């Protein structure tokens, strides 16, 4: 749904949804990475020719509970600054719900090695790399894809013989999906979508990426080209459009995938 179409929605709907978007802004640090953080990222994660630079990235810090229900105050995830308020809102809600995360460390701790991060069951976002098993640039390279609890929510592909291959390998134990199991991504698909991450890798046929949430590639390319205020407005309008679609008309909620396609 485009911004002009949003203006056709009832003012009360827009105002209520906008209220849900705004509070996270005040809780965030300034956008952009400081010189020390930028240098670290360039050493380990950010390559020349990346679709975003240090000025477009932001570290979102948050508290979370682990699988033993112990609270941690050191959660960190790096994303495009345009989406930082929505990401903060997502992780604050995960804490409120008691949804467990094993840990959340920046990819520089793993020198940008996605396999190492997954093996450590690390929740992460920005990583300047191609898509797994391909050459196209990943949405992680924009800071517009988030992976949560890779062990409980593995990446699954089939080899030439049709056998399932799990990443991380220990994720095979979670190949049979149980939505009610602690840390399962099925529980938070709607939450991520409500905050603009409209695409879930668990909906894909091959490969299947249960840990993965992202925006559309078209949205990523548009956000990367815009100044921060306009990029943030565009992303938030997408989230508002999705919420409005899901609320339905005449109290008949629309399908999640239909609304994601319309809003993204």
Tab-separated table of C-alpha atoms in Angstrom:
chain	number	residue	atom	x	y	z
A	1	UNK	CA	0.000	0.000	0.000
A	2	UNK	CA	1.519	3.323	-1.030
A	3	UNK	CA	1.631	6.461	1.181
A	4	UNK	CA	-1.118	8.172	-0.922
A	5	UNK	CA	-3.382	5.180	-0.260
A	6	UNK	CA	-2.701	5.529	3.469
A	7	UNK	CA	-4.349	8.944	3.421
A	8	UNK	CA	-7.623	7.254	2.500
A	9	UNK	CA	-7.673	5.311	5.755
A	10	UNK	CA	-9.829	6.615	8.620
A	11	UNK	CA	-7.887	9.212	10.661
A	12	UNK	CA	-8.504	7.285	13.889
A	13	UNK	CA	-6.869	4.164	12.440
A	14	UNK	CA	-3.825	6.109	11.307
A	15	UNK	CA	-3.428	7.961	14.578
A	16	UNK	CA	-3.701	4.829	16.681
A	17	UNK	CA	-1.195	2.948	14.558
A	18	UNK	CA	1.171	5.879	14.497
A	19	UNK	CA	1.165	5.962	18.288
A	20	UNK	CA	2.413	2.396	18.300
A	21	UNK	CA	5.303	3.367	16.035
A	22	UNK	CA	6.561	6.533	17.679
A	23	UNK	CA	7.618	5.715	21.273
A	24	UNK	CA	10.689	3.695	20.291
A	25	UNK	CA	12.367	6.770	18.761
A	26	UNK	CA	13.075	8.358	22.110
A	27	UNK	CA	14.771	5.221	23.443
A	28	UNK	CA	17.379	4.982	20.693
A	29	UNK	CA	20.869	6.380	20.434
A	30	UNK	CA	21.753	8.642	17.527
A	31	UNK	CA	21.816	6.956	14.109
A	32	UNK	CA	25.114	6.177	12.439
A	33	UNK	CA	28.157	4.427	13.878
A	34	UNK	CA	30.852	6.306	15.755
A	35	UNK	CA	34.392	6.212	14.370
A	36	UNK	CA	35.517	3.341	16.598
A	37	UNK	CA	32.509	1.172	15.785
A	38	UNK	CA	32.830	1.994	12.089
A	39	UNK	CA	36.456	0.920	12.087
A	40	UNK	CA	35.588	-2.389	13.750
A	41	UNK	CA	32.828	-3.055	11.252
A	42	UNK	CA	35.105	-2.256	8.314
A	43	UNK	CA	37.716	-4.643	9.672
A	44	UNK	CA	35.379	-7.585	10.122
A	45	UNK	CA	32.013	-7.158	8.390
A	46	UNK	CA	31.653	-4.184	6.032
A	47	UNK	CA	33.301	-4.593	2.617
A	48	UNK	CA	34.011	-1.947	-0.061
A	49	UNK	CA	31.036	-1.571	-2.370
A	50	UNK	CA	28.462	-2.526	0.269
A	51	UNK	CA	24.940	-1.154	-0.285
A	52	UNK	CA	25.099	0.859	2.968
A	53	UNK	CA	27.839	2.649	4.893
A	54	UNK	CA	28.535	3.410	8.550
A	55	UNK	CA	26.371	6.537	8.501
A	56	UNK	CA	23.340	4.434	7.518
A	57	UNK	CA	23.742	1.817	10.238
A	58	UNK	CA	22.720	1.824	13.877
A	59	UNK	CA	23.215	-0.482	16.843
A	60	UNK	CA	19.994	-1.257	18.699
A	61	UNK	CA	20.552	-2.270	22.306
A	62	UNK	CA	17.968	-4.170	24.307
A	63	UNK	CA	17.368	-6.507	27.229
A	64	UNK	CA	16.248	-10.093	26.701
A	65	UNK	CA	15.662	-13.324	28.589
A	66	UNK	CA	17.489	-16.527	27.728
A	67	UNK	CA	16.166	-20.099	27.676
A	68	UNK	CA	16.731	-20.386	31.432
A	69	UNK	CA	14.574	-17.262	31.915
A	70	UNK	CA	17.608	-15.257	33.021
A	71	UNK	CA	17.467	-11.604	32.026
A	72	UNK	CA	20.393	-10.040	30.138
A	73	UNK	CA	20.949	-6.345	29.502
A	74	UNK	CA	23.573	-6.707	26.762
A	75	UNK	CA	21.556	-7.547	23.649
A	76	UNK	CA	22.880	-5.802	20.529
A	77	UNK	CA	21.843	-5.931	16.905
A	78	UNK	CA	23.022	-3.762	13.998
A	79	UNK	CA	20.468	-2.676	11.413
A	80	UNK	CA	19.862	0.074	8.891
A	81	UNK	CA	19.149	3.194	10.919
A	82	UNK	CA	15.891	3.701	9.026
A	83	UNK	CA	14.368	0.643	10.707
A	84	UNK	CA	15.975	0.983	14.153
A	85	UNK	CA	12.849	2.292	15.955
A	86	UNK	CA	10.767	-0.625	14.715
A	87	UNK	CA	13.511	-3.129	15.584
A	88	UNK	CA	13.745	-1.708	19.102
A	89	UNK	CA	9.985	-2.110	19.446
A	90	UNK	CA	10.201	-5.741	18.307
A	91	UNK	CA	12.851	-6.716	20.834
A	92	UNK	CA	11.176	-4.803	23.641
A	93	UNK	CA	8.019	-6.785	22.908
A	94	UNK	CA	9.956	-10.075	22.859
A	95	UNK	CA	11.198	-9.260	26.348
A	96	UNK	CA	7.688	-8.357	27.478
A	97	UNK	CA	6.385	-11.684	26.202
A	98	UNK	CA	9.234	-13.626	27.773
A	99	UNK	CA	10.242	-14.942	24.345
A	100	UNK	CA	13.744	-16.375	24.850
A	101	UNK	CA	16.871	-15.559	22.879
A	102	UNK	CA	20.066	-17.534	23.373
A	103	UNK	CA	22.134	-14.379	22.817
A	104	UNK	CA	22.439	-11.363	20.547
A	105	UNK	CA	25.955	-10.234	19.598
A	106	UNK	CA	27.145	-8.149	16.674
A	107	UNK	CA	28.610	-10.014	13.710
A	108	UNK	CA	32.024	-8.438	14.244
A	109	UNK	CA	32.416	-10.919	17.130
A	110	UNK	CA	32.364	-13.665	14.501
A	111	UNK	CA	34.407	-11.771	11.864
A	112	UNK	CA	31.304	-11.843	9.691
A	113	UNK	CA	31.274	-15.664	9.635
A	114	UNK	CA	27.607	-16.605	9.393
A	115	UNK	CA	28.251	-20.294	10.104
A	116	UNK	CA	30.075	-19.415	13.323
A	117	UNK	CA	27.281	-17.110	14.422
A	118	UNK	CA	24.634	-19.748	13.743
A	119	UNK	CA	26.656	-22.430	15.538
A	120	UNK	CA	26.704	-20.102	18.551
A	121	UNK	CA	22.902	-19.746	18.321
A	122	UNK	CA	23.352	-16.019	17.912
A	123	UNK	CA	20.567	-13.626	16.962
A	124	UNK	CA	21.943	-11.107	14.451
A	125	UNK	CA	21.198	-8.774	11.549
A	126	UNK	CA	23.744	-6.721	9.588
A	127	UNK	CA	26.385	-8.755	7.765
A	128	UNK	CA	27.784	-7.691	4.398
A	129	UNK	CA	27.642	-10.985	2.504
A	130	UNK	CA	25.896	-12.741	-0.394
A	131	UNK	CA	22.852	-14.922	0.125
A	132	UNK	CA	23.583	-18.395	1.432
A	133	UNK	CA	24.570	-20.654	-1.444
A	134	UNK	CA	24.319	-17.875	-4.044
A	135	UNK	CA	25.911	-14.731	-5.457
A	136	UNK	CA	23.144	-12.151	-5.016
A	137	UNK	CA	23.683	-9.754	-2.142
A	138	UNK	CA	21.866	-10.714	1.033
A	139	UNK	CA	19.319	-8.460	2.700
A	140	UNK	CA	21.621	-8.774	5.730
A	141	UNK	CA	24.071	-6.573	3.808
A	142	UNK	CA	21.491	-3.771	4.004
A	143	UNK	CA	20.862	-4.341	7.708
A	144	UNK	CA	17.301	-5.252	6.731
A	145	UNK	CA	17.200	-8.936	7.661
A	146	UNK	CA	17.160	-10.426	11.148
A	147	UNK	CA	17.945	-14.017	12.160
A	148	UNK	CA	16.673	-15.215	15.539
A	149	UNK	CA	17.695	-18.344	17.460
A	150	UNK	CA	19.319	-20.211	14.522
A	151	UNK	CA	19.478	-23.479	16.465
A	152	UNK	CA	15.749	-23.583	17.180
A	153	UNK	CA	14.990	-22.097	13.740
A	154	UNK	CA	17.447	-23.604	11.252
A	155	UNK	CA	18.099	-22.896	7.594
A	156	UNK	CA	17.106	-25.989	5.594
A	157	UNK	CA	18.055	-26.919	2.034
A	158	UNK	CA	18.126	-30.130	0.029
A	159	UNK	CA	21.243	-31.551	-1.602
A	160	UNK	CA	21.433	-33.188	-5.025
A	161	UNK	CA	20.135	-36.462	-3.553
A	162	UNK	CA	17.153	-34.727	-1.941
A	163	UNK	CA	18.499	-35.020	1.592
A	164	UNK	CA	17.815	-32.185	4.014
A	165	UNK	CA	20.883	-30.186	5.069
A	166	UNK	CA	20.552	-28.058	8.189
A	167	UNK	CA	22.424	-24.895	9.149
A	168	UNK	CA	23.541	-25.001	11.868
A	169	UNK	CA	23.907	-28.809	11.729
A	170	UNK	CA	22.579	-29.123	15.293
A	171	UNK	CA	19.369	-27.523	14.045
A	172	UNK	CA	18.358	-30.889	12.608
A	173	UNK	CA	16.834	-31.648	15.990
A	174	UNK	CA	14.396	-28.795	15.358
A	175	UNK	CA	13.531	-29.725	11.787
A	176	UNK	CA	10.165	-31.066	12.876
A	177	UNK	CA	8.460	-27.796	13.657
A	178	UNK	CA	6.625	-27.310	16.947
A	179	UNK	CA	5.276	-23.778	17.039
A	180	UNK	CA	4.722	-23.836	20.793
A	181	UNK	CA	8.349	-24.785	21.534
A	182	UNK	CA	10.371	-22.084	23.303
A	183	UNK	CA	12.156	-19.786	20.888
A	184	UNK	CA	10.311	-20.972	17.768
A	185	UNK	CA	10.011	-18.254	15.145
A	186	UNK	CA	6.408	-19.234	14.343
A	187	UNK	CA	5.392	-17.434	17.533
A	188	UNK	CA	6.676	-14.057	16.357
A	189	UNK	CA	5.983	-13.951	12.605
A	190	UNK	CA	3.096	-11.555	13.091
A	191	UNK	CA	5.100	-9.375	15.494
A	192	UNK	CA	7.881	-8.880	12.958
A	193	UNK	CA	5.364	-8.204	10.207
A	194	UNK	CA	3.550	-5.630	12.335
A	195	UNK	CA	6.852	-3.767	12.511
A	196	UNK	CA	7.667	-3.856	8.810
A	197	UNK	CA	9.582	-7.131	8.414
A	198	UNK	CA	6.980	-8.581	6.127
A	199	UNK	CA	8.853	-11.597	4.761
A	200	UNK	CA	9.510	-14.741	6.807
A	201	UNK	CA	11.868	-17.396	5.504
A	202	UNK	CA	9.648	-20.069	7.008
A	203	UNK	CA	7.155	-19.370	4.214
A	204	UNK	CA	9.690	-20.269	1.535
A	205	UNK	CA	9.678	-23.651	-0.199
A	206	UNK	CA	13.376	-24.086	-0.913
A	207	UNK	CA	15.393	-23.265	0.901
A	208	UNK	CA	13.392	-22.805	4.105
A	209	UNK	CA	14.883	-20.304	6.540
A	210	UNK	CA	12.955	-20.426	9.800
A	211	UNK	CA	15.231	-17.962	11.594
A	212	UNK	CA	14.984	-15.252	8.940
A	213	UNK	CA	12.857	-12.067	8.740
A	214	UNK	CA	13.378	-9.381	6.110
A	215	UNK	CA	11.862	-6.621	4.002
A	216	UNK	CA	11.415	-6.964	0.234
A	217	UNK	CA	14.429	-6.365	-1.980
A	218	UNK	CA	12.641	-3.473	-3.646
A	219	UNK	CA	12.017	-1.843	-0.283
A	220	UNK	CA	15.664	-2.368	0.703
A	221	UNK	CA	16.923	-0.655	-2.433
A	222	UNK	CA	14.578	2.289	-1.922
A	223	UNK	CA	15.517	2.724	1.741
A	224	UNK	CA	19.241	2.616	0.965
A	225	UNK	CA	18.914	5.553	-1.461
A	226	UNK	CA	16.879	7.864	0.774
A	227	UNK	CA	18.033	10.310	3.467
A	228	UNK	CA	17.271	8.991	6.960
A	229	UNK	CA	14.074	11.011	7.655
A	230	UNK	CA	12.461	9.968	4.384
A	231	UNK	CA	13.686	6.378	4.701
A	232	UNK	CA	12.300	6.112	8.209
A	233	UNK	CA	8.977	7.580	7.089
A	234	UNK	CA	8.732	5.140	4.177
A	235	UNK	CA	9.447	2.130	6.362
A	236	UNK	CA	7.031	3.177	9.064
A	237	UNK	CA	4.303	3.855	6.492
A	238	UNK	CA	4.785	0.283	5.278
A	239	UNK	CA	4.283	-1.018	8.809
A	240	UNK	CA	1.192	1.164	9.234
A	241	UNK	CA	-0.210	-0.089	5.926
A	242	UNK	CA	0.302	-3.707	6.975
A	243	UNK	CA	-1.397	-3.142	10.322
A	244	UNK	CA	-4.322	-1.399	8.688
A	245	UNK	CA	-4.713	-4.250	6.210
A	246	UNK	CA	-4.602	-6.862	8.956
A	247	UNK	CA	-7.206	-5.003	10.990
A	248	UNK	CA	-9.477	-5.493	7.990
A	249	UNK	CA	-12.637	-3.758	7.003
A	250	UNK	CA	-15.905	-4.686	8.581
A	251	UNK	CA	-13.985	-6.624	11.267
A	252	UNK	CA	-12.774	-9.182	8.726
A	253	UNK	CA	-8.982	-9.383	9.049
A	254	UNK	CA	-7.098	-9.942	5.820
A	255	UNK	CA	-4.588	-12.737	5.266
A	256	UNK	CA	-1.045	-12.092	6.505
A	257	UNK	CA	0.642	-12.857	3.170
A	258	UNK	CA	-1.862	-10.781	1.224
A	259	UNK	CA	-1.277	-7.810	3.521
A	260	UNK	CA	2.503	-8.264	3.371
A	261	UNK	CA	2.419	-8.177	-0.431
A	262	UNK	CA	0.240	-5.077	-0.436
A	263	UNK	CA	2.287	-3.159	2.143
A	264	UNK	CA	5.801	-4.106	1.034
